[in-house]
Tab-separated table of C-alpha atoms in Angstrom:
chain	number	residue	atom	x	y	z
A	1	UNK	CA	0.000	0.000	0.000
A	2	UNK	CA	1.419	3.367	-0.881
A	3	UNK	CA	1.787	5.797	1.988
A	4	UNK	CA	2.131	3.182	4.725
A	5	UNK	CA	5.220	3.111	6.882
A	6	UNK	CA	7.411	0.014	6.812
A	7	UNK	CA	7.152	-2.213	9.895
A	8	UNK	CA	9.347	-1.184	12.795
A	9	UNK	CA	12.147	-3.326	14.149
A	10	UNK	CA	11.246	-5.279	17.295
A	11	UNK	CA	13.813	-5.737	20.035
A	12	UNK	CA	13.876	-9.136	21.734
A	13	UNK	CA	15.288	-9.314	25.259
A	14	UNK	CA	17.361	-12.461	24.926
A	15	UNK	CA	16.476	-14.937	27.688
A	16	UNK	CA	18.058	-18.339	28.138
A	17	UNK	CA	15.989	-21.413	28.906
A	18	UNK	CA	17.593	-21.448	32.335
A	19	UNK	CA	16.580	-17.819	32.929
A	20	UNK	CA	13.031	-18.598	31.819
A	21	UNK	CA	12.891	-21.559	34.198
A	22	UNK	CA	14.083	-19.329	37.031
A	23	UNK	CA	11.348	-16.813	36.265
A	24	UNK	CA	8.735	-19.562	36.233
A	25	UNK	CA	9.966	-20.920	39.593
A	26	UNK	CA	9.663	-17.404	41.005
A	27	UNK	CA	6.132	-17.146	39.575
A	28	UNK	CA	5.108	-20.407	41.267
A	29	UNK	CA	6.526	-19.222	44.598
A	30	UNK	CA	4.627	-15.926	44.283
A	31	UNK	CA	1.385	-17.714	43.461
A	32	UNK	CA	1.797	-20.067	46.439
A	33	UNK	CA	2.469	-17.087	48.735
A	34	UNK	CA	-0.646	-15.312	47.444
A	35	UNK	CA	-2.909	-18.341	47.875
A	36	UNK	CA	-1.400	-19.207	51.282
A	37	UNK	CA	-1.806	-15.625	52.465
A	38	UNK	CA	-5.474	-15.708	51.531
A	39	UNK	CA	-6.033	-19.123	53.124
A	40	UNK	CA	-4.284	-18.197	56.373
A	41	UNK	CA	-6.024	-14.858	56.703
A	42	UNK	CA	-9.503	-16.176	55.902
A	43	UNK	CA	-10.278	-17.531	59.363
A	44	UNK	CA	-8.753	-14.694	61.368
A	45	UNK	CA	-10.102	-11.830	59.252
A	46	UNK	CA	-13.538	-13.233	58.339
A	47	UNK	CA	-15.397	-11.246	61.041
A	48	UNK	CA	-13.922	-7.956	59.833
A	49	UNK	CA	-15.087	-7.690	56.246
A	50	UNK	CA	-13.105	-4.554	55.364
A	51	UNK	CA	-9.739	-5.982	56.417
A	52	UNK	CA	-10.640	-9.282	54.795
A	53	UNK	CA	-11.494	-7.546	51.498
A	54	UNK	CA	-8.156	-5.694	51.505
A	55	UNK	CA	-6.234	-8.900	52.250
A	56	UNK	CA	-8.115	-10.780	49.510
A	57	UNK	CA	-7.397	-7.982	47.026
A	58	UNK	CA	-3.677	-7.987	47.927
A	59	UNK	CA	-3.453	-11.755	47.560
A	60	UNK	CA	-5.270	-11.618	44.218
A	61	UNK	CA	-2.804	-8.994	42.962
A	62	UNK	CA	0.118	-11.225	43.959
A	63	UNK	CA	-1.402	-14.194	42.101
A	64	UNK	CA	-2.043	-12.050	39.000
A	65	UNK	CA	1.556	-10.786	39.056
A	66	UNK	CA	2.748	-14.393	39.271
A	67	UNK	CA	0.594	-15.329	36.259
A	68	UNK	CA	2.024	-12.410	34.295
A	69	UNK	CA	5.571	-13.435	35.181
A	70	UNK	CA	4.840	-17.020	34.084
A	71	UNK	CA	3.430	-15.901	30.726
A	72	UNK	CA	6.238	-13.384	30.119
A	73	UNK	CA	8.892	-16.027	30.812
A	74	UNK	CA	7.425	-18.359	28.195
A	75	UNK	CA	7.069	-15.594	25.627
A	76	UNK	CA	10.639	-14.346	26.166
A	77	UNK	CA	12.166	-17.795	25.814
A	78	UNK	CA	10.094	-18.576	22.700
A	79	UNK	CA	11.085	-15.258	21.073
A	80	UNK	CA	14.748	-15.862	21.907
A	81	UNK	CA	14.698	-19.377	20.451
A	82	UNK	CA	13.024	-18.116	17.268
A	83	UNK	CA	15.600	-15.335	16.883
A	84	UNK	CA	18.498	-17.731	17.499
A	85	UNK	CA	17.161	-20.109	14.831
A	86	UNK	CA	16.564	-17.510	12.111
A	87	UNK	CA	18.885	-14.639	13.039
A	88	UNK	CA	22.499	-13.983	12.237
A	89	UNK	CA	25.180	-12.817	14.635
A	90	UNK	CA	26.437	-9.375	13.608
A	91	UNK	CA	28.317	-6.529	15.227
A	92	UNK	CA	26.548	-3.178	15.045
A	93	UNK	CA	28.285	0.172	15.479
A	94	UNK	CA	27.095	2.464	18.260
A	95	UNK	CA	26.575	5.848	16.597
A	96	UNK	CA	25.291	7.747	19.630
A	97	UNK	CA	24.831	7.212	23.354
A	98	UNK	CA	22.845	9.116	25.948
A	99	UNK	CA	23.132	8.585	29.687
A	100	UNK	CA	19.695	8.268	31.269
A	101	UNK	CA	18.776	9.472	34.728
A	102	UNK	CA	17.612	6.239	36.333
A	103	UNK	CA	18.571	5.100	39.793
A	104	UNK	CA	21.323	2.985	38.231
A	105	UNK	CA	23.791	3.826	35.477
A	106	UNK	CA	22.077	3.200	32.149
A	107	UNK	CA	22.711	4.246	28.587
A	108	UNK	CA	20.432	4.654	25.619
A	109	UNK	CA	22.455	3.439	22.642
A	110	UNK	CA	21.637	4.201	19.013
A	111	UNK	CA	22.829	1.369	16.758
A	112	UNK	CA	23.134	1.484	12.960
A	113	UNK	CA	21.590	-1.484	11.176
A	114	UNK	CA	23.335	-2.993	8.136
A	115	UNK	CA	20.469	-2.104	5.785
A	116	UNK	CA	20.321	-0.108	2.585
A	117	UNK	CA	18.072	2.542	4.131
A	118	UNK	CA	20.466	3.556	6.963
A	119	UNK	CA	18.063	2.420	9.670
A	120	UNK	CA	18.757	2.842	13.384
A	121	UNK	CA	17.492	1.091	16.504
A	122	UNK	CA	17.713	2.169	20.140
A	123	UNK	CA	18.777	-0.078	23.007
A	124	UNK	CA	18.444	1.105	26.623
A	125	UNK	CA	20.516	-0.894	29.064
A	126	UNK	CA	22.603	-0.904	32.216
A	127	UNK	CA	24.627	-4.034	31.411
A	128	UNK	CA	28.383	-3.595	31.869
A	129	UNK	CA	29.014	-4.186	28.160
A	130	UNK	CA	26.430	-1.591	27.137
A	131	UNK	CA	27.706	0.967	29.666
A	132	UNK	CA	31.230	0.523	28.288
A	133	UNK	CA	29.916	0.917	24.730
A	134	UNK	CA	28.027	4.037	25.777
A	135	UNK	CA	31.147	5.583	27.254
A	136	UNK	CA	33.180	4.723	24.143
A	137	UNK	CA	30.562	5.869	21.595
A	138	UNK	CA	30.791	6.554	18.677
A	139	UNK	CA	33.822	4.258	18.482
A	140	UNK	CA	32.074	1.223	19.981
A	141	UNK	CA	30.318	-1.867	18.685
A	142	UNK	CA	27.884	-4.364	20.198
A	143	UNK	CA	27.224	-8.004	19.258
A	144	UNK	CA	23.633	-8.483	18.090
A	145	UNK	CA	21.428	-11.257	16.761
A	146	UNK	CA	19.597	-9.856	13.745
A	147	UNK	CA	16.757	-11.299	11.675
A	148	UNK	CA	16.054	-8.968	8.760
A	149	UNK	CA	13.218	-11.122	7.409
A	150	UNK	CA	11.153	-10.767	10.603
A	151	UNK	CA	12.640	-7.378	11.593
A	152	UNK	CA	13.697	-8.622	15.029
A	153	UNK	CA	16.945	-8.083	16.873
A	154	UNK	CA	18.488	-8.547	20.306
A	155	UNK	CA	21.728	-7.465	21.950
A	156	UNK	CA	23.900	-10.349	23.113
A	157	UNK	CA	24.911	-9.563	26.694
A	158	UNK	CA	26.872	-12.688	27.560
A	159	UNK	CA	29.411	-14.970	25.925
A	160	UNK	CA	26.944	-17.785	25.149
A	161	UNK	CA	24.684	-15.652	22.964
A	162	UNK	CA	21.535	-15.606	25.042
């Protein structure tokens, strides 16, 4: 269609299977804590409906957060596996870096993609490798997995590639 913008590049936060399993274990622990908190408070707070309602709401929020963590872990691992299967390992130059004002040291890095159109993507990170690249910009490079067919990419933060 004429006049439509090309699809944007999607950044994938690379997550290992081990990291995904750790997130799912944390989600199960959170869910158990939420259900146990509700069960243990039911008997003692039943006469006071207002306190009971607040405790039930808090426990429900904890269980919902656990469900979100479980779903996010599966999605992250699946996206990482798909990118590792179809993507290519490349090194992208950092053309600009901006220090952000978070509570920890973070940089927003602008990376040049190896495309004909001179496209750029932005990666915000506080990883030691990204902080070093931000300090050395514009003479720095970062290892990236890149899938031009699906317009997905992810910065490789460790030596194993995920």
